[in-house]
Amino acid sequence: MFRRVVQPSPKLWVPWTPVSRAYIHKVAQLQSVAQQTVSPVAEAGAGEFSKQKPFDHVPWKEPVSTTGTVRFFGKTTDNKAHTLNFKKGEELQSNLGKGEELDVKITDLRTYEPPVSLSLEGVEWVQHPTVLTEEKLLDANKAESDAFVRSHYFDECAALVKEKSGAATAIAYNYRHRRIETGTNLFDPLNFSNKPLSTMHMDNDAKTAEVNLRRVLGDAEAERWLSKHWGIINVWRPVGVTVHQWPLALVDSTTFSRGDGATTPIYTKNNYKSHFTGLTFNPEYKFYYVSNLGTDEALLFVDFDSEPKGNLIGMAHGAFEDHNGPADAPLRRSIEVRCLVLYDD
């Protein structure tokens, strides 16, 4: 399903060991205390450092990285447009051909100073306890589970996104519960919709984002907003257990180009939208993730922006194999909620 691409091995410091959430929080407390005894060089420069561009960090503290395998879409088997049919049993299920996979350096945003933000980098991770429990999400009564997510959890996500983005209005409108079960094949395109997507992609482009704008606001109100500043922000979080298996990687938007075959639409049938956008590999890409993301944390990232700063139209992302993750990691379960954001009126 994937063609292996070999790159020169990056020099990395990889510090993974199995740790508890309590240990992680204890380390954070110790780091806070340690800030009172930083080196003279760091102390002298701390008040002077300011970011000149996205993903800048203080020069005296190199962020920690891991290595992982990332995957990209390749050509189709019939040289036609990439297509996925979500309805089983129909003649054409998929014409996706062999993709590319390669090992890359992936930088841990948890160790970044100063922290990244939605406004500059297009991604931000936050400590944010939630009303959504694994029991609520896995309720045997699917209608009750869906109703809880669409009411209580949607309200929580909308409030969080409004606070962090500075938008005048945030409206949660869509969610996807992704999970890995025993025996799940992440590389099988015919069983696709509810498992982590292991190929780098973007959820929306200008066309599908406008469809969502109209779906949420109605045509008349959407027409008014098309000339204003609006966007879509994704709230991604683990459910039940900390993520050690197949964490989410994001592509640095400053290294991402949309020309020269860098992206390709993946058309979908029997789905809520016409297509999403797949990436083809570029050696200039830089990758980021948040290690050991817990159930009391959330990862926010820009899905689409009608008035992008620089190249930040939306963050490309996908699940990756962390080479330093534990072999006996619990099966990953996550939920993502997409929020429409309206910045001015």
mmCIF file of N, CA and C in Angstrom, residues 211-344:
data_model
loop_
_atom_site.group_PDB
_atom_site.id
_atom_site.type_symbol
_atom_site.label_atom_id
_atom_site.label_comp_id
_atom_site.label_asym_id
_atom_site.label_seq_id
_atom_site.Cartn_x
_atom_site.Cartn_y
_atom_site.Cartn_z
ATOM 1 N N VAL A 211 -19.073 25.299 1.741
ATOM 2 C CA VAL A 211 -20.230 24.411 1.906
ATOM 3 C C VAL A 211 -20.605 24.315 3.382
ATOM 4 N N ASN A 212 -19.614 24.173 4.247
ATOM 5 C CA ASN A 212 -19.885 24.098 5.681
ATOM 6 C C ASN A 212 -20.420 25.416 6.225
ATOM 7 N N LEU A 213 -19.892 26.527 5.739
ATOM 8 C CA LEU A 213 -20.398 27.842 6.145
ATOM 9 C C LEU A 213 -21.885 27.959 5.825
ATOM 10 N N ARG A 214 -22.269 27.545 4.622
ATOM 11 C CA ARG A 214 -23.675 27.613 4.204
ATOM 12 C C ARG A 214 -24.533 26.622 4.995
ATOM 13 N N ARG A 215 -23.977 25.455 5.271
ATOM 14 C CA ARG A 215 -24.718 24.437 6.015
ATOM 15 C C ARG A 215 -25.047 24.923 7.427
ATOM 16 N N VAL A 216 -24.109 25.634 8.045
ATOM 17 C CA VAL A 216 -24.299 26.082 9.422
ATOM 18 C C VAL A 216 -25.142 27.350 9.502
ATOM 19 N N LEU A 217 -24.867 28.318 8.623
ATOM 20 C CA LEU A 217 -25.517 29.631 8.728
ATOM 21 C C LEU A 217 -26.730 29.803 7.830
ATOM 22 N N GLY A 218 -26.856 28.957 6.802
ATOM 23 C CA GLY A 218 -27.882 29.195 5.789
ATOM 24 C C GLY A 218 -27.320 30.080 4.692
ATOM 25 N N ASP A 219 -27.889 29.987 3.498
ATOM 26 C CA ASP A 219 -27.318 30.678 2.340
ATOM 27 C C ASP A 219 -27.277 32.195 2.500
ATOM 28 N N ALA A 220 -28.352 32.787 3.006
ATOM 29 C CA ALA A 220 -28.412 34.249 3.084
ATOM 30 C C ALA A 220 -27.334 34.801 4.018
ATOM 31 N N GLU A 221 -27.224 34.229 5.210
ATOM 32 C CA GLU A 221 -26.225 34.707 6.168
ATOM 33 C C GLU A 221 -24.813 34.365 5.699
ATOM 34 N N ALA A 222 -24.661 33.212 5.062
ATOM 35 C CA ALA A 222 -23.342 32.819 4.561
ATOM 36 C C ALA A 222 -22.853 33.787 3.491
ATOM 37 N N GLU A 223 -23.737 34.228 2.614
ATOM 38 C CA GLU A 223 -23.361 35.194 1.574
ATOM 39 C C GLU A 223 -22.786 36.458 2.198
ATOM 40 N N ARG A 224 -23.367 36.883 3.309
ATOM 41 C CA ARG A 224 -22.881 38.086 3.987
ATOM 42 C C ARG A 224 -21.486 37.859 4.554
ATOM 43 N N TRP A 225 -21.216 36.641 5.028
ATOM 44 C CA TRP A 225 -19.932 36.357 5.660
ATOM 45 C C TRP A 225 -18.827 36.030 4.671
ATOM 46 N N LEU A 226 -19.171 35.719 3.447
ATOM 47 C CA LEU A 226 -18.142 35.365 2.467
ATOM 48 C C LEU A 226 -17.166 36.511 2.203
ATOM 49 N N SER A 227 -17.590 37.726 2.443
ATOM 50 C CA SER A 227 -16.707 38.882 2.255
ATOM 51 C C SER A 227 -16.053 39.324 3.564
ATOM 52 N N LYS A 228 -16.264 38.551 4.638
ATOM 53 C CA LYS A 228 -15.706 38.880 5.941
ATOM 54 C C LYS A 228 -14.678 37.828 6.361
ATOM 55 N N HIS A 229 -14.174 37.971 7.564
ATOM 56 C CA HIS A 229 -13.164 37.043 8.087
ATOM 57 C C HIS A 229 -13.844 35.936 8.886
ATOM 58 N N TRP A 230 -13.662 34.706 8.434
ATOM 59 C CA TRP A 230 -14.236 33.548 9.100
ATOM 60 C C TRP A 230 -13.297 32.355 8.906
ATOM 61 N N GLY A 231 -13.588 31.276 9.555
ATOM 62 C CA GLY A 231 -12.735 30.102 9.395
ATOM 63 C C GLY A 231 -13.306 28.890 10.098
ATOM 64 N N ILE A 232 -12.507 27.837 10.162
ATOM 65 C CA ILE A 232 -12.867 26.590 10.839
ATOM 66 C C ILE A 232 -11.679 26.173 11.709
ATOM 67 N N ILE A 233 -11.947 25.827 12.952
ATOM 68 C CA ILE A 233 -10.911 25.366 13.882
ATOM 69 C C ILE A 233 -11.296 23.995 14.419
ATOM 70 N N ASN A 234 -10.324 23.104 14.471
ATOM 71 C CA ASN A 234 -10.525 21.731 14.922
ATOM 72 C C ASN A 234 -10.078 21.588 16.379
ATOM 73 N N VAL A 235 -10.912 20.966 17.201
ATOM 74 C CA VAL A 235 -10.557 20.635 18.585
ATOM 75 C C VAL A 235 -10.373 19.122 18.660
ATOM 76 N N TRP A 236 -9.142 18.690 18.926
ATOM 77 C CA TRP A 236 -8.789 17.264 18.915
ATOM 78 C C TRP A 236 -8.338 16.865 20.306
ATOM 79 N N ARG A 237 -8.906 15.793 20.834
ATOM 80 C CA ARG A 237 -8.486 15.339 22.159
ATOM 81 C C ARG A 237 -8.620 13.825 22.289
ATOM 82 N N PRO A 238 -7.793 13.221 23.181
ATOM 83 C CA PRO A 238 -7.936 11.802 23.482
ATOM 84 C C PRO A 238 -9.199 11.554 24.308
ATOM 85 N N VAL A 239 -9.680 10.346 24.267
ATOM 86 C CA VAL A 239 -10.809 9.936 25.095
ATOM 87 C C VAL A 239 -10.420 8.663 25.841
ATOM 88 N N GLY A 240 -10.565 8.672 27.146
ATOM 89 C CA GLY A 240 -10.332 7.461 27.930
ATOM 90 C C GLY A 240 -8.910 7.280 28.403
ATOM 91 N N VAL A 241 -7.934 7.379 27.504
ATOM 92 C CA VAL A 241 -6.532 7.143 27.859
ATOM 93 C C VAL A 241 -5.636 8.162 27.154
ATOM 94 N N THR A 242 -4.464 8.388 27.737
ATOM 95 C CA THR A 242 -3.446 9.233 27.119
ATOM 96 C C THR A 242 -3.003 8.626 25.788
ATOM 97 N N VAL A 243 -2.704 9.480 24.811
ATOM 98 C CA VAL A 243 -2.275 8.995 23.498
ATOM 99 C C VAL A 243 -0.787 8.658 23.518
ATOM 100 N N HIS A 244 -0.473 7.375 23.377
ATOM 101 C CA HIS A 244 0.894 6.911 23.151
ATOM 102 C C HIS A 244 1.008 6.230 21.794
ATOM 103 N N GLN A 245 -0.131 5.868 21.209
ATOM 104 C CA GLN A 245 -0.168 5.104 19.971
ATOM 105 C C GLN A 245 -0.762 5.970 18.860
ATOM 106 N N TRP A 246 -0.057 6.058 17.714
ATOM 107 C CA TRP A 246 -0.533 6.832 16.567
ATOM 108 C C TRP A 246 -0.960 8.253 16.954
ATOM 109 N N PRO A 247 -0.067 9.054 17.549
ATOM 110 C CA PRO A 247 -0.401 10.456 17.838
ATOM 111 C C PRO A 247 -0.582 11.258 16.554
ATOM 112 N N LEU A 248 -1.090 12.471 16.714
ATOM 113 C CA LEU A 248 -1.380 13.323 15.562
ATOM 114 C C LEU A 248 -0.178 14.204 15.243
ATOM 115 N N ALA A 249 0.278 14.169 13.990
ATOM 116 C CA ALA A 249 1.350 15.047 13.517
ATOM 117 C C ALA A 249 0.748 16.160 12.671
ATOM 118 N N LEU A 250 1.351 17.342 12.745
ATOM 119 C CA LEU A 250 0.928 18.484 11.939
ATOM 120 C C LEU A 250 2.107 18.994 11.129
ATOM 121 N N VAL A 251 1.819 19.487 9.931
ATOM 122 C CA VAL A 251 2.854 20.012 9.045
ATOM 123 C C VAL A 251 2.972 21.520 9.252
ATOM 124 N N ASP A 252 4.182 21.988 9.472
ATOM 125 C CA ASP A 252 4.459 23.425 9.588
ATOM 126 C C ASP A 252 3.953 24.126 8.331
ATOM 127 N N SER A 253 2.997 25.040 8.506
ATOM 128 C CA SER A 253 2.382 25.699 7.352
ATOM 129 C C SER A 253 3.371 26.548 6.569
ATOM 130 N N THR A 254 4.462 26.991 7.199
ATOM 131 C CA THR A 254 5.441 27.815 6.483
ATOM 132 C C THR A 254 6.276 26.987 5.517
ATOM 133 N N THR A 255 6.263 25.659 5.661
ATOM 134 C CA THR A 255 7.014 24.786 4.749
ATOM 135 C C THR A 255 6.099 24.142 3.719
ATOM 136 N N PHE A 256 4.840 24.561 3.705
ATOM 137 C CA PHE A 256 3.823 23.892 2.905
ATOM 138 C C PHE A 256 3.449 24.735 1.692
ATOM 139 N N SER A 257 3.526 24.141 0.517
ATOM 140 C CA SER A 257 3.162 24.825 -0.720
ATOM 141 C C SER A 257 1.963 24.138 -1.349
ATOM 142 N N ARG A 258 1.056 24.919 -1.920
ATOM 143 C CA ARG A 258 -0.129 24.345 -2.550
ATOM 144 C C ARG A 258 -0.008 24.247 -4.066
ATOM 145 N N GLY A 259 1.124 24.645 -4.605
ATOM 146 C CA GLY A 259 1.318 24.568 -6.049
ATOM 147 C C GLY A 259 2.143 23.370 -6.455
ATOM 148 N N ASP A 260 2.313 23.210 -7.748
ATOM 149 C CA ASP A 260 3.220 22.201 -8.308
ATOM 150 C C ASP A 260 2.923 20.789 -7.820
ATOM 151 N N GLY A 261 1.638 20.439 -7.753
ATOM 152 C CA GLY A 261 1.261 19.079 -7.393
ATOM 153 C C GLY A 261 1.451 18.726 -5.938
ATOM 154 N N ALA A 262 1.553 19.732 -5.060
ATOM 155 C CA ALA A 262 1.767 19.460 -3.635
ATOM 156 C C ALA A 262 0.543 18.832 -2.982
ATOM 157 N N THR A 263 -0.633 19.112 -3.518
ATOM 158 C CA THR A 263 -1.865 18.559 -2.963
ATOM 159 C C THR A 263 -2.702 17.940 -4.067
ATOM 160 N N THR A 264 -3.611 17.083 -3.655
ATOM 161 C CA THR A 264 -4.536 16.478 -4.605
ATOM 162 C C THR A 264 -5.873 16.262 -3.918
ATOM 163 N N PRO A 265 -6.994 16.565 -4.585
ATOM 164 C CA PRO A 265 -8.290 16.307 -3.953
ATOM 165 C C PRO A 265 -8.575 14.812 -3.888
ATOM 166 N N ILE A 266 -9.081 14.361 -2.749
ATOM 167 C CA ILE A 266 -9.518 12.980 -2.573
ATOM 168 C C ILE A 266 -11.045 13.018 -2.549
ATOM 169 N N TYR A 267 -11.664 12.673 -3.665
ATOM 170 C CA TYR A 267 -13.121 12.764 -3.773
ATOM 171 C C TYR A 267 -13.776 11.613 -3.015
ATOM 172 N N THR A 268 -14.861 11.928 -2.311
ATOM 173 C CA THR A 268 -15.542 10.918 -1.511
ATOM 174 C C THR A 268 -16.998 10.798 -1.940
ATOM 175 N N LYS A 269 -17.502 9.584 -1.905
ATOM 176 C CA LYS A 269 -18.908 9.314 -2.195
ATOM 177 C C LYS A 269 -19.586 8.815 -0.925
ATOM 178 N N ASN A 270 -20.878 9.161 -0.798
ATOM 179 C CA ASN A 270 -21.656 8.769 0.380
ATOM 180 C C ASN A 270 -20.998 9.274 1.663
ATOM 181 N N ASN A 271 -20.535 10.508 1.609
ATOM 182 C CA ASN A 271 -19.897 11.167 2.736
ATOM 183 C C ASN A 271 -20.546 12.531 2.913
ATOM 184 N N TYR A 272 -20.270 13.215 4.041
ATOM 185 C CA TYR A 272 -20.918 14.501 4.284
ATOM 186 C C TYR A 272 -20.293 15.643 3.489
ATOM 187 N N LYS A 273 -19.152 15.398 2.828
ATOM 188 C CA LYS A 273 -18.549 16.428 1.983
ATOM 189 C C LYS A 273 -17.997 15.783 0.719
ATOM 190 N N SER A 274 -17.785 16.606 -0.300
ATOM 191 C CA SER A 274 -17.417 16.083 -1.622
ATOM 192 C C SER A 274 -15.989 15.568 -1.681
ATOM 193 N N HIS A 275 -15.082 16.167 -0.898
ATOM 194 C CA HIS A 275 -13.680 15.765 -0.956
ATOM 195 C C HIS A 275 -12.903 16.343 0.221
ATOM 196 N N PHE A 276 -11.750 15.775 0.461
ATOM 197 C CA PHE A 276 -10.753 16.398 1.322
ATOM 198 C C PHE A 276 -9.462 16.493 0.514
ATOM 199 N N THR A 277 -8.415 17.041 1.103
ATOM 200 C CA THR A 277 -7.194 17.316 0.344
ATOM 201 C C THR A 277 -6.042 16.469 0.854
ATOM 202 N N GLY A 278 -5.450 15.675 -0.039
ATOM 203 C CA GLY A 278 -4.298 14.861 0.316
ATOM 204 C C GLY A 278 -3.000 15.567 -0.027
ATOM 205 N N LEU A 279 -1.942 15.238 0.692
ATOM 206 C CA LEU A 279 -0.618 15.810 0.437
ATOM 207 C C LEU A 279 0.264 14.809 -0.283
ATOM 208 N N THR A 280 1.129 15.337 -1.139
ATOM 209 C CA THR A 280 2.229 14.548 -1.682
ATOM 210 C C THR A 280 3.505 15.013 -0.988
ATOM 211 N N PHE A 281 4.478 14.149 -0.905
ATOM 212 C CA PHE A 281 5.652 14.436 -0.083
ATOM 213 C C PHE A 281 6.516 15.556 -0.644
ATOM 214 N N ASN A 282 7.028 16.379 0.273
ATOM 215 C CA ASN A 282 7.990 17.427 -0.035
ATOM 216 C C ASN A 282 9.078 17.381 1.044
ATOM 217 N N PRO A 283 10.346 17.281 0.681
ATOM 218 C CA PRO A 283 11.409 17.179 1.695
ATOM 219 C C PRO A 283 11.549 18.425 2.562
ATOM 220 N N GLU A 284 10.895 19.530 2.185
ATOM 221 C CA GLU A 284 10.968 20.753 2.979
ATOM 222 C C GLU A 284 10.012 20.738 4.170
ATOM 223 N N TYR A 285 9.089 19.799 4.212
ATOM 224 C CA TYR A 285 8.116 19.769 5.297
ATOM 225 C C TYR A 285 8.791 19.600 6.659
ATOM 226 N N LYS A 286 8.245 20.304 7.654
ATOM 227 C CA LYS A 286 8.634 20.106 9.047
ATOM 228 C C LYS A 286 7.393 19.657 9.814
ATOM 229 N N PHE A 287 7.595 18.756 10.773
ATOM 230 C CA PHE A 287 6.475 18.114 11.447
ATOM 231 C C PHE A 287 6.515 18.373 12.954
ATOM 232 N N TYR A 288 5.304 18.461 13.553
ATOM 233 C CA TYR A 288 5.166 18.723 14.980
ATOM 234 C C TYR A 288 4.079 17.834 15.574
ATOM 235 N N TYR A 289 4.179 17.595 16.883
ATOM 236 C CA TYR A 289 3.136 16.865 17.609
ATOM 237 C C TYR A 289 3.216 17.256 19.076
ATOM 238 N N VAL A 290 2.289 16.754 19.886
ATOM 239 C CA VAL A 290 2.341 16.944 21.338
ATOM 240 C C VAL A 290 2.445 15.568 21.978
ATOM 241 N N SER A 291 3.516 15.339 22.714
ATOM 242 C CA SER A 291 3.736 14.029 23.326
ATOM 243 C C SER A 291 2.772 13.787 24.482
ATOM 244 N N ASN A 292 2.400 12.527 24.650
ATOM 245 C CA ASN A 292 1.616 12.092 25.816
ATOM 246 C C ASN A 292 0.386 12.963 26.054
ATOM 247 N N LEU A 293 -0.330 13.300 24.989
ATOM 248 C CA LEU A 293 -1.511 14.150 25.137
ATOM 249 C C LEU A 293 -2.552 13.413 25.974
ATOM 250 N N GLY A 294 -2.984 14.052 27.060
ATOM 251 C CA GLY A 294 -3.882 13.407 28.013
ATOM 252 C C GLY A 294 -5.332 13.798 27.823
ATOM 253 N N THR A 295 -6.199 13.120 28.542
ATOM 254 C CA THR A 295 -7.634 13.352 28.410
ATOM 255 C C THR A 295 -8.063 14.689 29.005
ATOM 256 N N ASP A 296 -7.185 15.314 29.792
ATOM 257 C CA ASP A 296 -7.474 16.639 30.338
ATOM 258 C C ASP A 296 -6.814 17.739 29.506
ATOM 259 N N GLU A 297 -6.412 17.395 28.284
ATOM 260 C CA GLU A 297 -5.784 18.346 27.374
ATOM 261 C C GLU A 297 -6.492 18.302 26.021
ATOM 262 N N ALA A 298 -6.286 19.344 25.225
ATOM 263 C CA ALA A 298 -6.850 19.389 23.878
ATOM 264 C C ALA A 298 -5.853 20.053 22.940
ATOM 265 N N LEU A 299 -5.905 19.654 21.698
ATOM 266 C CA LEU A 299 -5.070 20.231 20.646
ATOM 267 C C LEU A 299 -5.990 20.974 19.688
ATOM 268 N N LEU A 300 -5.757 22.276 19.539
ATOM 269 C CA LEU A 300 -6.547 23.103 18.634
ATOM 270 C C LEU A 300 -5.694 23.454 17.426
ATOM 271 N N PHE A 301 -6.277 23.369 16.223
ATOM 272 C CA PHE A 301 -5.525 23.795 15.047
ATOM 273 C C PHE A 301 -6.458 24.346 13.978
ATOM 274 N N VAL A 302 -5.907 25.244 13.167
ATOM 275 C CA VAL A 302 -6.675 25.893 12.106
ATOM 276 C C VAL A 302 -6.957 24.889 10.996
ATOM 277 N N ASP A 303 -8.214 24.755 10.668
ATOM 278 C CA ASP A 303 -8.657 23.862 9.603
ATOM 279 C C ASP A 303 -8.821 24.637 8.291
ATOM 280 N N PHE A 304 -9.274 25.883 8.412
ATOM 281 C CA PHE A 304 -9.407 26.781 7.254
ATOM 282 C C PHE A 304 -9.484 28.206 7.770
ATOM 283 N N ASP A 305 -8.920 29.148 7.007
ATOM 284 C CA ASP A 305 -9.005 30.565 7.348
ATOM 285 C C ASP A 305 -9.230 31.356 6.072
ATOM 286 N N SER A 306 -10.271 32.187 6.064
ATOM 287 C CA SER A 306 -10.604 32.950 4.854
ATOM 288 C C SER A 306 -9.645 34.106 4.614
ATOM 289 N N GLU A 307 -8.922 34.535 5.663
ATOM 290 C CA GLU A 307 -7.932 35.604 5.530
ATOM 291 C C GLU A 307 -6.623 35.131 6.144
ATOM 292 N N PRO A 308 -5.950 34.212 5.467
ATOM 293 C CA PRO A 308 -4.756 33.594 6.065
ATOM 294 C C PRO A 308 -3.617 34.580 6.240
ATOM 295 N N LYS A 309 -2.857 34.376 7.317
ATOM 296 C CA LYS A 309 -1.622 35.124 7.519
ATOM 297 C C LYS A 309 -0.494 34.314 6.897
ATOM 298 N N GLY A 310 0.157 34.850 5.900
ATOM 299 C CA GLY A 310 1.197 34.094 5.209
ATOM 300 C C GLY A 310 0.593 32.913 4.487
ATOM 301 N N ASN A 311 1.051 31.724 4.819
ATOM 302 C CA ASN A 311 0.598 30.510 4.150
ATOM 303 C C ASN A 311 -0.392 29.721 4.999
ATOM 304 N N LEU A 312 -0.882 30.323 6.085
ATOM 305 C CA LEU A 312 -1.708 29.599 7.039
ATOM 306 C C LEU A 312 -3.175 29.577 6.605
ATOM 307 N N ILE A 313 -3.481 28.786 5.586
ATOM 308 C CA ILE A 313 -4.866 28.569 5.178
ATOM 309 C C ILE A 313 -5.476 27.472 6.035
ATOM 310 N N GLY A 314 -4.691 26.468 6.363
ATOM 311 C CA GLY A 314 -5.144 25.365 7.203
ATOM 312 C C GLY A 314 -3.974 24.444 7.481
ATOM 313 N N MET A 315 -4.040 23.718 8.590
ATOM 314 C CA MET A 315 -2.940 22.843 8.992
ATOM 315 C C MET A 315 -3.148 21.438 8.447
ATOM 316 N N ALA A 316 -2.189 20.966 7.654
ATOM 317 C CA ALA A 316 -2.204 19.574 7.212
ATOM 318 C C ALA A 316 -1.799 18.685 8.385
ATOM 319 N N HIS A 317 -2.392 17.496 8.464
ATOM 320 C CA HIS A 317 -2.162 16.641 9.622
ATOM 321 C C HIS A 317 -2.430 15.182 9.282
ATOM 322 N N GLY A 318 -2.058 14.299 10.184
ATOM 323 C CA GLY A 318 -2.304 12.871 10.017
ATOM 324 C C GLY A 318 -1.673 12.099 11.160
ATOM 325 N N ALA A 319 -2.172 10.906 11.415
ATOM 326 C CA ALA A 319 -1.599 10.052 12.459
ATOM 327 C C ALA A 319 -0.255 9.501 11.999
ATOM 328 N N PHE A 320 0.678 9.334 12.939
ATOM 329 C CA PHE A 320 1.987 8.791 12.574
ATOM 330 C C PHE A 320 2.416 7.706 13.551
ATOM 331 N N GLU A 321 3.300 6.837 13.098
ATOM 332 C CA GLU A 321 3.872 5.794 13.945
ATOM 333 C C GLU A 321 5.064 6.375 14.701
ATOM 334 N N ASP A 322 4.939 6.508 15.998
ATOM 335 C CA ASP A 322 6.035 7.014 16.826
ATOM 336 C C ASP A 322 6.992 5.862 17.126
ATOM 337 N N HIS A 323 8.224 5.963 16.633
ATOM 338 C CA HIS A 323 9.197 4.890 16.827
ATOM 339 C C HIS A 323 9.583 4.702 18.288
ATOM 340 N N ASN A 324 9.287 5.682 19.116
ATOM 341 C CA ASN A 324 9.674 5.614 20.521
ATOM 342 C C ASN A 324 8.484 5.420 21.449
ATOM 343 N N GLY A 325 7.336 5.114 20.868
ATOM 344 C CA GLY A 325 6.169 4.798 21.674
ATOM 345 C C GLY A 325 6.245 3.382 22.221
ATOM 346 N N PRO A 326 5.539 3.104 23.291
ATOM 347 C CA PRO A 326 5.591 1.771 23.900
ATOM 348 C C PRO A 326 4.891 0.728 23.041
ATOM 349 N N ALA A 327 5.459 -0.464 22.990
ATOM 350 C CA ALA A 327 4.870 -1.540 22.191
ATOM 351 C C ALA A 327 3.523 -1.978 22.752
ATOM 352 N N ASP A 328 3.336 -1.797 24.059
ATOM 353 C CA ASP A 328 2.095 -2.241 24.694
ATOM 354 C C ASP A 328 1.159 -1.069 24.990
ATOM 355 N N ALA A 329 1.239 -0.008 24.192
ATOM 356 C CA ALA A 329 0.397 1.171 24.412
ATOM 357 C C ALA A 329 -1.078 0.806 24.282
ATOM 358 N N PRO A 330 -1.943 1.420 25.095
ATOM 359 C CA PRO A 330 -3.381 1.170 24.950
ATOM 360 C C PRO A 330 -3.878 1.672 23.601
ATOM 361 N N LEU A 331 -4.932 1.053 23.103
ATOM 362 C CA LEU A 331 -5.477 1.415 21.800
ATOM 363 C C LEU A 331 -5.965 2.861 21.815
ATOM 364 N N ARG A 332 -5.627 3.607 20.768
ATOM 365 C CA ARG A 332 -5.958 5.031 20.721
ATOM 366 C C ARG A 332 -7.439 5.248 20.461
ATOM 367 N N ARG A 333 -7.996 6.192 21.196
ATOM 368 C CA ARG A 333 -9.368 6.642 20.968
ATOM 369 C C ARG A 333 -9.366 8.167 21.065
ATOM 370 N N SER A 334 -9.960 8.839 20.091
ATOM 371 C CA SER A 334 -9.947 10.303 20.091
ATOM 372 C C SER A 334 -11.242 10.831 19.496
ATOM 373 N N ILE A 335 -11.488 12.102 19.749
ATOM 374 C CA ILE A 335 -12.637 12.775 19.157
ATOM 375 C C ILE A 335 -12.171 14.123 18.634
ATOM 376 N N GLU A 336 -12.653 14.504 17.471
ATOM 377 C CA GLU A 336 -12.351 15.819 16.920
ATOM 378 C C GLU A 336 -13.658 16.533 16.607
ATOM 379 N N VAL A 337 -13.694 17.806 16.951
ATOM 380 C CA VAL A 337 -14.873 18.639 16.716
ATOM 381 C C VAL A 337 -14.457 19.827 15.872
ATOM 382 N N ARG A 338 -15.201 20.084 14.805
ATOM 383 C CA ARG A 338 -14.915 21.233 13.951
ATOM 384 C C ARG A 338 -15.843 22.378 14.322
ATOM 385 N N CYS A 339 -15.255 23.552 14.477
ATOM 386 C CA CYS A 339 -16.002 24.742 14.886
ATOM 387 C C CYS A 339 -15.881 25.825 13.824
ATOM 388 N N LEU A 340 -17.009 26.365 13.417
ATOM 389 C CA LEU A 340 -17.027 27.539 12.548
ATOM 390 C C LEU A 340 -16.743 28.762 13.409
ATOM 391 N N VAL A 341 -15.809 29.614 12.977
ATOM 392 C CA VAL A 341 -15.482 30.820 13.730
ATOM 393 C C VAL A 341 -15.742 32.050 12.859
ATOM 394 N N LEU A 342 -16.396 33.051 13.457
ATOM 395 C CA LEU A 342 -16.727 34.308 12.784
ATOM 396 C C LEU A 342 -16.020 35.424 13.538
ATOM 397 N N TYR A 343 -15.138 36.151 12.840
ATOM 398 C CA TYR A 343 -14.246 37.076 13.531
ATOM 399 C C TYR A 343 -14.763 38.504 13.633
ATOM 400 N N ASP A 344 -15.630 38.921 12.740
ATOM 401 C CA ASP A 344 -16.131 40.293 12.831
ATOM 402 C C ASP A 344 -17.540 40.349 12.268
#
